[in-house]
Coordinates of C-alpha atoms (C1' of nucleotides) in Angstrom, one line a residue:
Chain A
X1 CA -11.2 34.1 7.5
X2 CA -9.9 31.5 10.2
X3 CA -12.0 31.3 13.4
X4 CA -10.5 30.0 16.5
X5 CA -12.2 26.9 18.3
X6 CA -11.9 29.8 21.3
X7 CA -14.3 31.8 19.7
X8 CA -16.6 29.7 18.2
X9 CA -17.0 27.5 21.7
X10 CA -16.1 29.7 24.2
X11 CA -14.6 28.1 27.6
X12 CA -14.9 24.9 26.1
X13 CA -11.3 22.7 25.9
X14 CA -9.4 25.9 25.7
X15 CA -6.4 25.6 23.4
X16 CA -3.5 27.8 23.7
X17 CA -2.5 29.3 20.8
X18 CA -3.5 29.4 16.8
X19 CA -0.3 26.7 16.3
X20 CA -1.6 24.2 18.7
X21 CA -5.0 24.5 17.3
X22 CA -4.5 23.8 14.1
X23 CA -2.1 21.0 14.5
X24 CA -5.0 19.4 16.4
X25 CA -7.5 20.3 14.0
X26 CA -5.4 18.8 10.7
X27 CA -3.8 16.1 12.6
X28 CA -7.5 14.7 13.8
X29 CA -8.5 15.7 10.1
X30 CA -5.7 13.3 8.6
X31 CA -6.4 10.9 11.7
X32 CA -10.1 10.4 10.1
X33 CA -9.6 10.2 6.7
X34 CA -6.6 7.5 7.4
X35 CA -9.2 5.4 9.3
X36 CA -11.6 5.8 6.4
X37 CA -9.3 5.0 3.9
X38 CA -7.1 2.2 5.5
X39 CA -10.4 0.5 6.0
X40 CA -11.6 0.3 2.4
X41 CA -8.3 0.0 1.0
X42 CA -6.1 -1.9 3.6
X43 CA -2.5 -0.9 4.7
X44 CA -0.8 -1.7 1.5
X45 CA -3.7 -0.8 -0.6
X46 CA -4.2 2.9 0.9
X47 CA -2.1 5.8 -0.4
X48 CA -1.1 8.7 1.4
X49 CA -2.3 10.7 -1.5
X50 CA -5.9 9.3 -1.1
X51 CA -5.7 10.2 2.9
X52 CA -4.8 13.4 2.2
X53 CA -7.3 14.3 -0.6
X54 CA -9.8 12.6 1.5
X55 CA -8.6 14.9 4.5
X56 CA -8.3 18.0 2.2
X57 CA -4.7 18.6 2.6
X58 CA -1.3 18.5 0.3
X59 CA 0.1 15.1 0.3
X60 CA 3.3 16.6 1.9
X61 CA 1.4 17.9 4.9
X62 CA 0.4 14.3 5.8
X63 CA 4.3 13.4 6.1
X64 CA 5.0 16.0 8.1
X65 CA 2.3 15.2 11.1
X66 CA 3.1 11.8 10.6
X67 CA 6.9 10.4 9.4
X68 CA 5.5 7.4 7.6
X69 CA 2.4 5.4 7.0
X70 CA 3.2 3.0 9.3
X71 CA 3.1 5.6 12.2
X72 CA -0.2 6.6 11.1
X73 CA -1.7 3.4 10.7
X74 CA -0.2 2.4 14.0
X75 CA -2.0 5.7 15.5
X76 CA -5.1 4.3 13.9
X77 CA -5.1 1.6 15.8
X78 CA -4.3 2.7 18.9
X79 CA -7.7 4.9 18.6
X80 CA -9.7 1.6 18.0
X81 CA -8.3 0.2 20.5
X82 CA -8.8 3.0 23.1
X83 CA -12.6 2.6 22.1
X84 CA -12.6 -0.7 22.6
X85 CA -11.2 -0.5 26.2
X86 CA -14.4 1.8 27.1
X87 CA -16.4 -0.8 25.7
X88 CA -15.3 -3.1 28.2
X89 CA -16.0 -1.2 31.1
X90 CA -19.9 -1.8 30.0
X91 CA -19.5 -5.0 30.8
X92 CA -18.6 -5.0 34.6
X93 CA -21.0 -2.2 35.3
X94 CA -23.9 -4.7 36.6
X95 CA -23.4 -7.8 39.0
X96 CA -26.8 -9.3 36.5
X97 CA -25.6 -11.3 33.5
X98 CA -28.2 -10.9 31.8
X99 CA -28.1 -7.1 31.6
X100 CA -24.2 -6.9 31.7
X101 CA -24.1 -8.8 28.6
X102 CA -27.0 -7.0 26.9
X103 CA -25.2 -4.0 27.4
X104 CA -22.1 -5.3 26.2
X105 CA -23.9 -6.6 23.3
X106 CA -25.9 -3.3 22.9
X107 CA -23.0 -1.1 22.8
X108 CA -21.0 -3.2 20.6
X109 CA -23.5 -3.2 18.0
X110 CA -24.1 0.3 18.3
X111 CA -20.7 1.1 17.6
X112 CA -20.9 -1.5 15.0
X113 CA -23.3 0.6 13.1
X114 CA -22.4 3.8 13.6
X115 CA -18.4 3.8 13.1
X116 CA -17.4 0.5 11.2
X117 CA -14.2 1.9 10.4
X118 CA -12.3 1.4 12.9
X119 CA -13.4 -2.6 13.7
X120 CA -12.5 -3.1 10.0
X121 CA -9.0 -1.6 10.0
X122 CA -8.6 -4.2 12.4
X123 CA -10.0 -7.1 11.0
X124 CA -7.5 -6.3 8.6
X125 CA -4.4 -6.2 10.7
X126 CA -5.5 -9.8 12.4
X127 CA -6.5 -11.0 9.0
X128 CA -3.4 -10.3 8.1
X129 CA -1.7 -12.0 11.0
X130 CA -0.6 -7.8 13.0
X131 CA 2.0 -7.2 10.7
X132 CA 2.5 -3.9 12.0
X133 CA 0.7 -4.0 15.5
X134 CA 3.2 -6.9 16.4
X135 CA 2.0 -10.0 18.3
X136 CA 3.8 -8.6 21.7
X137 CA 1.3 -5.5 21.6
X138 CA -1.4 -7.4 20.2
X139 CA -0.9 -10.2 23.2
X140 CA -0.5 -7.1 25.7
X141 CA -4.2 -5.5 25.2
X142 CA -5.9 -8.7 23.8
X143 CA -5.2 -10.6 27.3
X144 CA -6.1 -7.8 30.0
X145 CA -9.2 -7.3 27.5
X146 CA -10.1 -11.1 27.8
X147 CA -9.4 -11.8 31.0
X148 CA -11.9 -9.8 33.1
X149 CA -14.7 -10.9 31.1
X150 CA -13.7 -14.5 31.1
X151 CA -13.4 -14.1 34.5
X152 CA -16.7 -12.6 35.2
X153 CA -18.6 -15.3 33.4
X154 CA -16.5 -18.0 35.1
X155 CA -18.4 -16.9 38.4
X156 CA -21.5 -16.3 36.9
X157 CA -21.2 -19.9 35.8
X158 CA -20.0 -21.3 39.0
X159 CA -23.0 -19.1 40.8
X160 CA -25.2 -21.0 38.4
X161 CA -26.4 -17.5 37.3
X162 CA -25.5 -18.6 33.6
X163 CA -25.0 -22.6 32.1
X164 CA -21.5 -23.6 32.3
X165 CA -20.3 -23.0 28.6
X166 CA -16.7 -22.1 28.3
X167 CA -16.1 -18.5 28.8
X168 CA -13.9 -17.8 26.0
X169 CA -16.2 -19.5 23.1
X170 CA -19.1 -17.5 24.4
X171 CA -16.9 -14.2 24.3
X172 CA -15.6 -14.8 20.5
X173 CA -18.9 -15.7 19.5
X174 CA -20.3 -12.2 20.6
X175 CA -16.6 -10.6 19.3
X176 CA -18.2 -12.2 15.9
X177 CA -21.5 -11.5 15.6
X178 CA -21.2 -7.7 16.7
X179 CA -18.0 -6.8 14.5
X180 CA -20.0 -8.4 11.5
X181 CA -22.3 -5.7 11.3
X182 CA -19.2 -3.4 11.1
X183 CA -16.3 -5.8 8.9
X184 CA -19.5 -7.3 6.7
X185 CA -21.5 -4.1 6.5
X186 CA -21.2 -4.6 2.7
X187 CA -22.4 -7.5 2.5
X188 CA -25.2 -7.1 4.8
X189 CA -26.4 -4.0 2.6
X190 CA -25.9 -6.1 -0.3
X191 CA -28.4 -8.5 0.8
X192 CA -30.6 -6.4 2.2
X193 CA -31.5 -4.5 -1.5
X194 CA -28.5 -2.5 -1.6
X195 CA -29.9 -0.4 1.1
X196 CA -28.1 0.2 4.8
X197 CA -30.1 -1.3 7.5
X198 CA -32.6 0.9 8.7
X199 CA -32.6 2.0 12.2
X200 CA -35.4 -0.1 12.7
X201 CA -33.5 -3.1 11.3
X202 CA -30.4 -2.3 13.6
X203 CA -32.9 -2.4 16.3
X204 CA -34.6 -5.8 15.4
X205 CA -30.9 -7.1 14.7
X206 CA -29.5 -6.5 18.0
X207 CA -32.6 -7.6 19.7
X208 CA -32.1 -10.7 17.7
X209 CA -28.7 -11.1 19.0
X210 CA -29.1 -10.2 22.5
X211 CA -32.2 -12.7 22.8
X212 CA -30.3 -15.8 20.8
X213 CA -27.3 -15.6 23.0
X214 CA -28.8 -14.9 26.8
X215 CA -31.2 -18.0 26.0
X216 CA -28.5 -19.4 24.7
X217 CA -26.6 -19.7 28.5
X218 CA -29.9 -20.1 30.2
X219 CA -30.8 -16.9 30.8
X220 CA -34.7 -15.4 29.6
X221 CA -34.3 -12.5 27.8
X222 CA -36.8 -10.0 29.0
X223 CA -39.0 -8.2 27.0
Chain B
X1 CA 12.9 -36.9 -13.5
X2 CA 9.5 -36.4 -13.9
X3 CA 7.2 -38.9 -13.0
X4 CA 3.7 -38.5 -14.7
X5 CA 0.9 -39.0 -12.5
X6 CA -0.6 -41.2 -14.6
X7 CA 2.2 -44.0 -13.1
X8 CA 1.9 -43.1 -9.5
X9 CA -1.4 -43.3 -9.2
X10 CA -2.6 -45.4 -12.2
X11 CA -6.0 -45.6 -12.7
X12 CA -7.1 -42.0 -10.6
X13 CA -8.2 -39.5 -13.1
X14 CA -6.2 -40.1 -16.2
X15 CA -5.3 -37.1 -18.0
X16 CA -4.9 -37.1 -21.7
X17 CA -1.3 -36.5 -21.9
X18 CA 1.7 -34.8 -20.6
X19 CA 1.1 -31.3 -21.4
X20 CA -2.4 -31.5 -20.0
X21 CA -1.1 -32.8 -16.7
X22 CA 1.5 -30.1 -16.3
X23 CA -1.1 -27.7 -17.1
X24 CA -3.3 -28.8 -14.2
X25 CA -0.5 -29.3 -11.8
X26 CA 0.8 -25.9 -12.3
X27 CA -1.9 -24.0 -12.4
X28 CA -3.1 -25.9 -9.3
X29 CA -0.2 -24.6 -7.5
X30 CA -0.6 -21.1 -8.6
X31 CA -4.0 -21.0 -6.9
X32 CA -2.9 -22.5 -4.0
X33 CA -0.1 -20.8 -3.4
X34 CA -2.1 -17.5 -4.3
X35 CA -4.7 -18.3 -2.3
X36 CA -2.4 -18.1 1.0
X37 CA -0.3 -15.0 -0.3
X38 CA -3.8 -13.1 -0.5
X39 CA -5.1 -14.6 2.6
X40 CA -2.4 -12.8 4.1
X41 CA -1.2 -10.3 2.4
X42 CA -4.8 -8.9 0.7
X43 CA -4.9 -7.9 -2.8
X44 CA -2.8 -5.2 -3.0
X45 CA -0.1 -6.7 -0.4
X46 CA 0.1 -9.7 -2.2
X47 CA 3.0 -9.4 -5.2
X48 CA 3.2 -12.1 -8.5
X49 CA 6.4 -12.6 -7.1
X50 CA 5.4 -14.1 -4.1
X51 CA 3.0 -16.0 -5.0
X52 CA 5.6 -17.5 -8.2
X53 CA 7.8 -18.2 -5.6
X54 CA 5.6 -20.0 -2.9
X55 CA 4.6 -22.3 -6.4
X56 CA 7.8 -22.6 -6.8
X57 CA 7.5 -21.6 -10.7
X58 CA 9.5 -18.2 -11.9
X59 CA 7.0 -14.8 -12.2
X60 CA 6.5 -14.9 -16.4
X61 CA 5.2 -18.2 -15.4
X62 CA 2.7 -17.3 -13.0
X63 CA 1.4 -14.6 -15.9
X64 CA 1.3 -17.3 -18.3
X65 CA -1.4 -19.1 -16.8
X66 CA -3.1 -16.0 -15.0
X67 CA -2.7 -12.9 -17.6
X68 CA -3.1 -10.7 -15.0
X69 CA -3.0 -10.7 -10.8
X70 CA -6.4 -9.9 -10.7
X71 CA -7.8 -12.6 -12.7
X72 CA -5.8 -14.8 -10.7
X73 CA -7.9 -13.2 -7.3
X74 CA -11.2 -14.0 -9.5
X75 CA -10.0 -17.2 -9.7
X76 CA -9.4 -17.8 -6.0
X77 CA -13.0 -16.0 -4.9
X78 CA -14.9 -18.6 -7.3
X79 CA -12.9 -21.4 -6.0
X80 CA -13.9 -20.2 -2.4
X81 CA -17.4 -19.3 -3.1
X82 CA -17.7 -22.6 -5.3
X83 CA -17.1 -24.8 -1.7
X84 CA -19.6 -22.7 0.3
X85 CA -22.1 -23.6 -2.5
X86 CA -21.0 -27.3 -1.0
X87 CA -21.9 -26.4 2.6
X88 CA -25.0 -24.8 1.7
X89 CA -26.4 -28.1 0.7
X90 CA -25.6 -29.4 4.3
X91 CA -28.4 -27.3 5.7
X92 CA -31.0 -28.7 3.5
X93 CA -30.6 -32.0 4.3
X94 CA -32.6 -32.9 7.1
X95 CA -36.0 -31.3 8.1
X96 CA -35.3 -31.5 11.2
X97 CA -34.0 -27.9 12.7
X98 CA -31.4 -29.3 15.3
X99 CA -29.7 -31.5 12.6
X100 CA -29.6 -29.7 10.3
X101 CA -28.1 -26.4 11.9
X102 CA -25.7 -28.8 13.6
X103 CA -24.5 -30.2 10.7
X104 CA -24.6 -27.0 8.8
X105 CA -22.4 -25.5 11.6
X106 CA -19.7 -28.3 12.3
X107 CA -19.0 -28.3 8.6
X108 CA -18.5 -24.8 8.6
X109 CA -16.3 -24.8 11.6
X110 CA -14.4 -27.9 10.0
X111 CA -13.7 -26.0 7.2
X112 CA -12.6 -22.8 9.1
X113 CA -10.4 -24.9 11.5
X114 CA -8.8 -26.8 8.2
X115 CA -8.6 -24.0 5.6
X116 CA -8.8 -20.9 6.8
X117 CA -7.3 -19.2 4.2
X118 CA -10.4 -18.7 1.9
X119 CA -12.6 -17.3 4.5
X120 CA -10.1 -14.7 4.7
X121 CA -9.8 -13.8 1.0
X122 CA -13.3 -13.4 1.3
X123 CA -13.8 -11.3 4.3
X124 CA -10.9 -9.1 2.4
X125 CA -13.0 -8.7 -0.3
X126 CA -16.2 -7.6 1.7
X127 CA -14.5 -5.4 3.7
X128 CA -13.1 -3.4 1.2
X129 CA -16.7 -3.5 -0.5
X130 CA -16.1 -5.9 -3.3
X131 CA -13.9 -4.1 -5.3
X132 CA -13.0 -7.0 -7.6
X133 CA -16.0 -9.3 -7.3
X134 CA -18.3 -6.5 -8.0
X135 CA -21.5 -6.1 -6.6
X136 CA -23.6 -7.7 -9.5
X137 CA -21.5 -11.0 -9.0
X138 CA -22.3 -10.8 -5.2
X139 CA -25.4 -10.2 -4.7
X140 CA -26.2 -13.1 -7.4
X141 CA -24.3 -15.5 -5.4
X142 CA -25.4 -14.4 -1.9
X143 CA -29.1 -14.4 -2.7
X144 CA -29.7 -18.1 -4.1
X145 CA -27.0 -19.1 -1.1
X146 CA -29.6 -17.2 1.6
X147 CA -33.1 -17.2 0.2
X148 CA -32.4 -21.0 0.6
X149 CA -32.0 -20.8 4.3
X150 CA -34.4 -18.4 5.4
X151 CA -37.7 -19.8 3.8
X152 CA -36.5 -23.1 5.6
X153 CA -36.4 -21.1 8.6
X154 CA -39.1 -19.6 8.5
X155 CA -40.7 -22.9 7.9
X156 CA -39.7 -24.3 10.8
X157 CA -40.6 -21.1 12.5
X158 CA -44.2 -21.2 11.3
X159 CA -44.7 -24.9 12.3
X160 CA -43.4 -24.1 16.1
X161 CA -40.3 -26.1 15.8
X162 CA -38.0 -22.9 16.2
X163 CA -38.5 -19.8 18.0
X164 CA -39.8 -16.5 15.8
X165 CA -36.4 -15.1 15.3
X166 CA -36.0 -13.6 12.5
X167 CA -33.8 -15.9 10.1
X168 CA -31.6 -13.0 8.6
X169 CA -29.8 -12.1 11.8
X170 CA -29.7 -15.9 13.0
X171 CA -27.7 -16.3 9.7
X172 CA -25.3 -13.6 9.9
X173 CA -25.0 -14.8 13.8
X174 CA -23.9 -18.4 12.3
X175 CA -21.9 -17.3 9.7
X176 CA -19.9 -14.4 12.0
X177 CA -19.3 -17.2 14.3
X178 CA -18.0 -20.1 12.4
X179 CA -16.1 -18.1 10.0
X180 CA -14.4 -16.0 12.9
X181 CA -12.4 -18.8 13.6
X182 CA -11.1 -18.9 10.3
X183 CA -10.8 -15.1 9.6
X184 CA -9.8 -14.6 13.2
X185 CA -7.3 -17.3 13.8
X186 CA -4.8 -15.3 14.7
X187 CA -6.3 -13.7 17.3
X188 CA -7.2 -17.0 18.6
X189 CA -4.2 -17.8 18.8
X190 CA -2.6 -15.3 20.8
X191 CA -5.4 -15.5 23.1
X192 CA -4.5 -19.1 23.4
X193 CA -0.8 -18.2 24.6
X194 CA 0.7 -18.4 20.7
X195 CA -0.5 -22.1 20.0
X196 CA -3.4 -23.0 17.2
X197 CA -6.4 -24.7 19.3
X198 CA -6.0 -28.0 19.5
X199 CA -8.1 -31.0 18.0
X200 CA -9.4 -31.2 21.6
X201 CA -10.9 -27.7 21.8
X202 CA -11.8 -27.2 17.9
X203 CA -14.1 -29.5 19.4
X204 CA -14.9 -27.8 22.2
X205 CA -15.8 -24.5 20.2
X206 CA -18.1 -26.2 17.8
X207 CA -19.9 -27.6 20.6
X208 CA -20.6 -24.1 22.2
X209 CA -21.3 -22.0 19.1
X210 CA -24.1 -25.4 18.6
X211 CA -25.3 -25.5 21.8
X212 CA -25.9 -21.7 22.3
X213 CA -27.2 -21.3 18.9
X214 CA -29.8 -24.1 19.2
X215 CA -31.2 -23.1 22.5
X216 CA -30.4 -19.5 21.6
X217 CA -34.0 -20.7 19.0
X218 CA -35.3 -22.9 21.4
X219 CA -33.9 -26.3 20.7
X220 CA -32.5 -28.4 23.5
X221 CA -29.1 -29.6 22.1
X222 CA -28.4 -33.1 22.2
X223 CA -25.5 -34.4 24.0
Chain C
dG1 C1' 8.8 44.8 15.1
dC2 C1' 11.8 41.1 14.4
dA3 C1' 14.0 36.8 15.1
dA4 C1' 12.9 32.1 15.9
dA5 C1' 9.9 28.5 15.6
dT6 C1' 6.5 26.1 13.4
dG7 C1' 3.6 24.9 9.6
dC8 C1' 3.1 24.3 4.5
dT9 C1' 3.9 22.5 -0.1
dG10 C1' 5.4 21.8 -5.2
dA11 C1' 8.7 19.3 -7.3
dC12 C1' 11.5 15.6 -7.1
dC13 C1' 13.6 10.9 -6.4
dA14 C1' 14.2 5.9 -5.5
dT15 C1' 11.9 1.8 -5.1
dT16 C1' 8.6 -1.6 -6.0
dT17 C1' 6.1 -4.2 -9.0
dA18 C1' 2.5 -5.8 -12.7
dG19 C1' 2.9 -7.0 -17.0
dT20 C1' 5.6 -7.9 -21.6
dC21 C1' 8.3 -10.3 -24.9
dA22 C1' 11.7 -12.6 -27.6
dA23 C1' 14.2 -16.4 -27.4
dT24 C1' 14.5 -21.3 -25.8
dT25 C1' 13.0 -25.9 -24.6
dA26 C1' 9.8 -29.7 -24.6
dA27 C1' 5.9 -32.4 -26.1
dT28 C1' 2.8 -33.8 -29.8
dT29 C1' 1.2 -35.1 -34.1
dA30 C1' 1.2 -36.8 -38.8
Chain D
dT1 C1' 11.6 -37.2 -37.8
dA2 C1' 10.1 -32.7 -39.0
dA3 C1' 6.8 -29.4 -38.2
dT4 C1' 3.7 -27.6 -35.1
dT5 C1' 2.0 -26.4 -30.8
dA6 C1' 2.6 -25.4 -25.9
dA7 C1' 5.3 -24.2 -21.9
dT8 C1' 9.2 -21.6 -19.9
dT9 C1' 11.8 -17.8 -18.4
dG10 C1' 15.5 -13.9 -17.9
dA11 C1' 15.5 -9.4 -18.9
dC12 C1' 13.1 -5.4 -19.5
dT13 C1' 9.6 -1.3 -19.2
dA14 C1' 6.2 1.8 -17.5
dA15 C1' 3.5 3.2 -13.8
dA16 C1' 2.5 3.9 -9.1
dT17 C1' 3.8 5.6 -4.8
dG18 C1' 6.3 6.5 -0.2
dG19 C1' 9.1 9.7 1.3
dT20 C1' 12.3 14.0 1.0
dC21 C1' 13.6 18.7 0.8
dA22 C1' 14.4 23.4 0.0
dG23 C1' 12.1 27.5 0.1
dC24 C1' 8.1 30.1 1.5
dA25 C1' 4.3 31.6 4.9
dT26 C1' 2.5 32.3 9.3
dT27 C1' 2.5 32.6 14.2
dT28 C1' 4.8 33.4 18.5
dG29 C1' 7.9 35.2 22.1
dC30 C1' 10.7 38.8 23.3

DNA sequence: GCAAATGCTGACCATTTAGTCAATTAATTA
DNA sequence: TAATTAATTGACTAAATGGTCAGCATTTGC
């Protein structure tokens, strides 16, 4: 028996009808499995059958939410992206370096840990040289992305709130060492005994990172 | 006509005879040429074909040295793990922290900068969870290549001459970083209005990931 | 209720591609 | 030089897989 979102969580994000429900609910379905798949497999490696077993539905069902692979991956994407841009906003929240960039840091690793997907289908696609993002849109997001932060640490430097170290080396180096957690995750676990990191470990790790890299432009982390 | 390399460079690593020779030069360019085409392409991605072609060597040829694609990909993952071996030593060869991590960084950021391309099979491989290399394999190489590292770390932790960070997370910091610029590049690039960094700020990169990393532990870097 | 619209899906097809192989050429050895 | 060994390669095959489509099922609007 089928039981609308309506009924099961009354008044919340009302959806018209039956139709519209269940286009959102299979199309999210096919949305996550994609990002699953297209991360452990890559683009080329991933099949649409695998998406669709993974998201429980015919194969044919997947092609007729989305034309082609490509449009899938590309929506993909465009999700990471979109939670990427949130991200950001972290960073301009405080006018103090040292807690603007902790936060960044924090939240980065956070998401790092908790949804690695998405940061390694797109380690892929720039692995890979965005064969199917295109360098036009890459350029597009990467540069609005970049430039607020590089501009905000630019003043900090010139306030002499942080050491003069070139913005953008600083930035790629945090980029790194919080998507590393996510792309490397393997490789992390394999080191580690073949077991995650515990939560206590994610903890001591992002502490680790926060402390290396706000000493690291003069700043004392605090305790 | 073919000119054995014997007579243009007489003297440099004879080889036996004519066959041999041929052997070693094409194989050689096999696993360059696949080297690149899985760089960029993945493992999947990547076709015989291509790879034959960039060799410049017809397919049947390519599976005459290689029986199959993926022994060809073993092939380019021991090659790659074979010069990180190399680096490894780099860190062990002063006891002194600040030299050593320096040097152990610039030759990592040297190699990312020069030949990017194996970083990037690599980082394939771990995102997608080792499918070829196999767990066994890595965890064999990655725990001689680490245990290494951190007991000197800790070392120089014990004897005051670092900062108690924990040397796990300081290693996956310098790794993430240096190899970013390899794995990355393309990113980098765009970010750096579509032109490869130049000798001038390769430079200026490896001086920032040293610098913040060394008094990110509580060594003032030399200038 | 009933026509239209939307969603669903098994069966199918065309393409791509790893790998094979038999025939050919070139080098080596005795 | 003749026999042996190694290298080469065009043509082929089998399997995998993205995408199509016709027919069926369900929901919606009137």
């Amino acid at each position: 028996m089928y039981v609308s979102i309506k009924e099961t969580f009354p008044g919340v994000k009302p959806i018209a009808n039956k139709k519209a429900e269940i286009r959102e609910l299979h199309s999210a379905a096919i949305i996550t499995a994609a990002e699953e798949v297209f991360a452990l497999k890559g683009f080329k490696g991933a099949t649409t059958q695998e998406i669709a077993d993974l998201a429980g539905l015919p194969k044919a069902n997947v092609h007729y939410y989305f034309k082609t692979k490509k449009d899938l991956y590309n929506k993909v994407l465009e999700d990471v992206v979109e939670v990427w841009k949130k991200d950001a906003d972290a960073f301009n929240q405080s006018d103090d370096p040292a807690i603007a960039i902790s936060n960044y840091i924090r939240s980065k690793m956070d998401y790092s840990f908790s949804k690695p997907f998405g940061s390694k289908v797109w380690a892929n696609e720039i692995i890979h040289g965005t064969p199917v993002l295109g360098d036009e849109k890459l350029a597009r997001f990467l540069s609005i992305w970049e430039k607020r932060k590089t501009i905000q640490l630019s003043r900090w430097a010139k306030q002499g709130k942080i050491l003069p170290v070139d913005p953008h080396y600083l930035l790629f180096m945090i980029w790194a060492t919080t998507q590393h957690y996510a792309d490397f995750e393997h490789q992390i676990r394999v080191l580690n005994g073949n077991k995650s990191l515990s939560k206590k470990q994610q903890k001591a790790a992002t502490n680790t990172v926060i402390e290396i890299i706000l000493r690291g432009i003069g700043l004392e982390p605090g305790k």
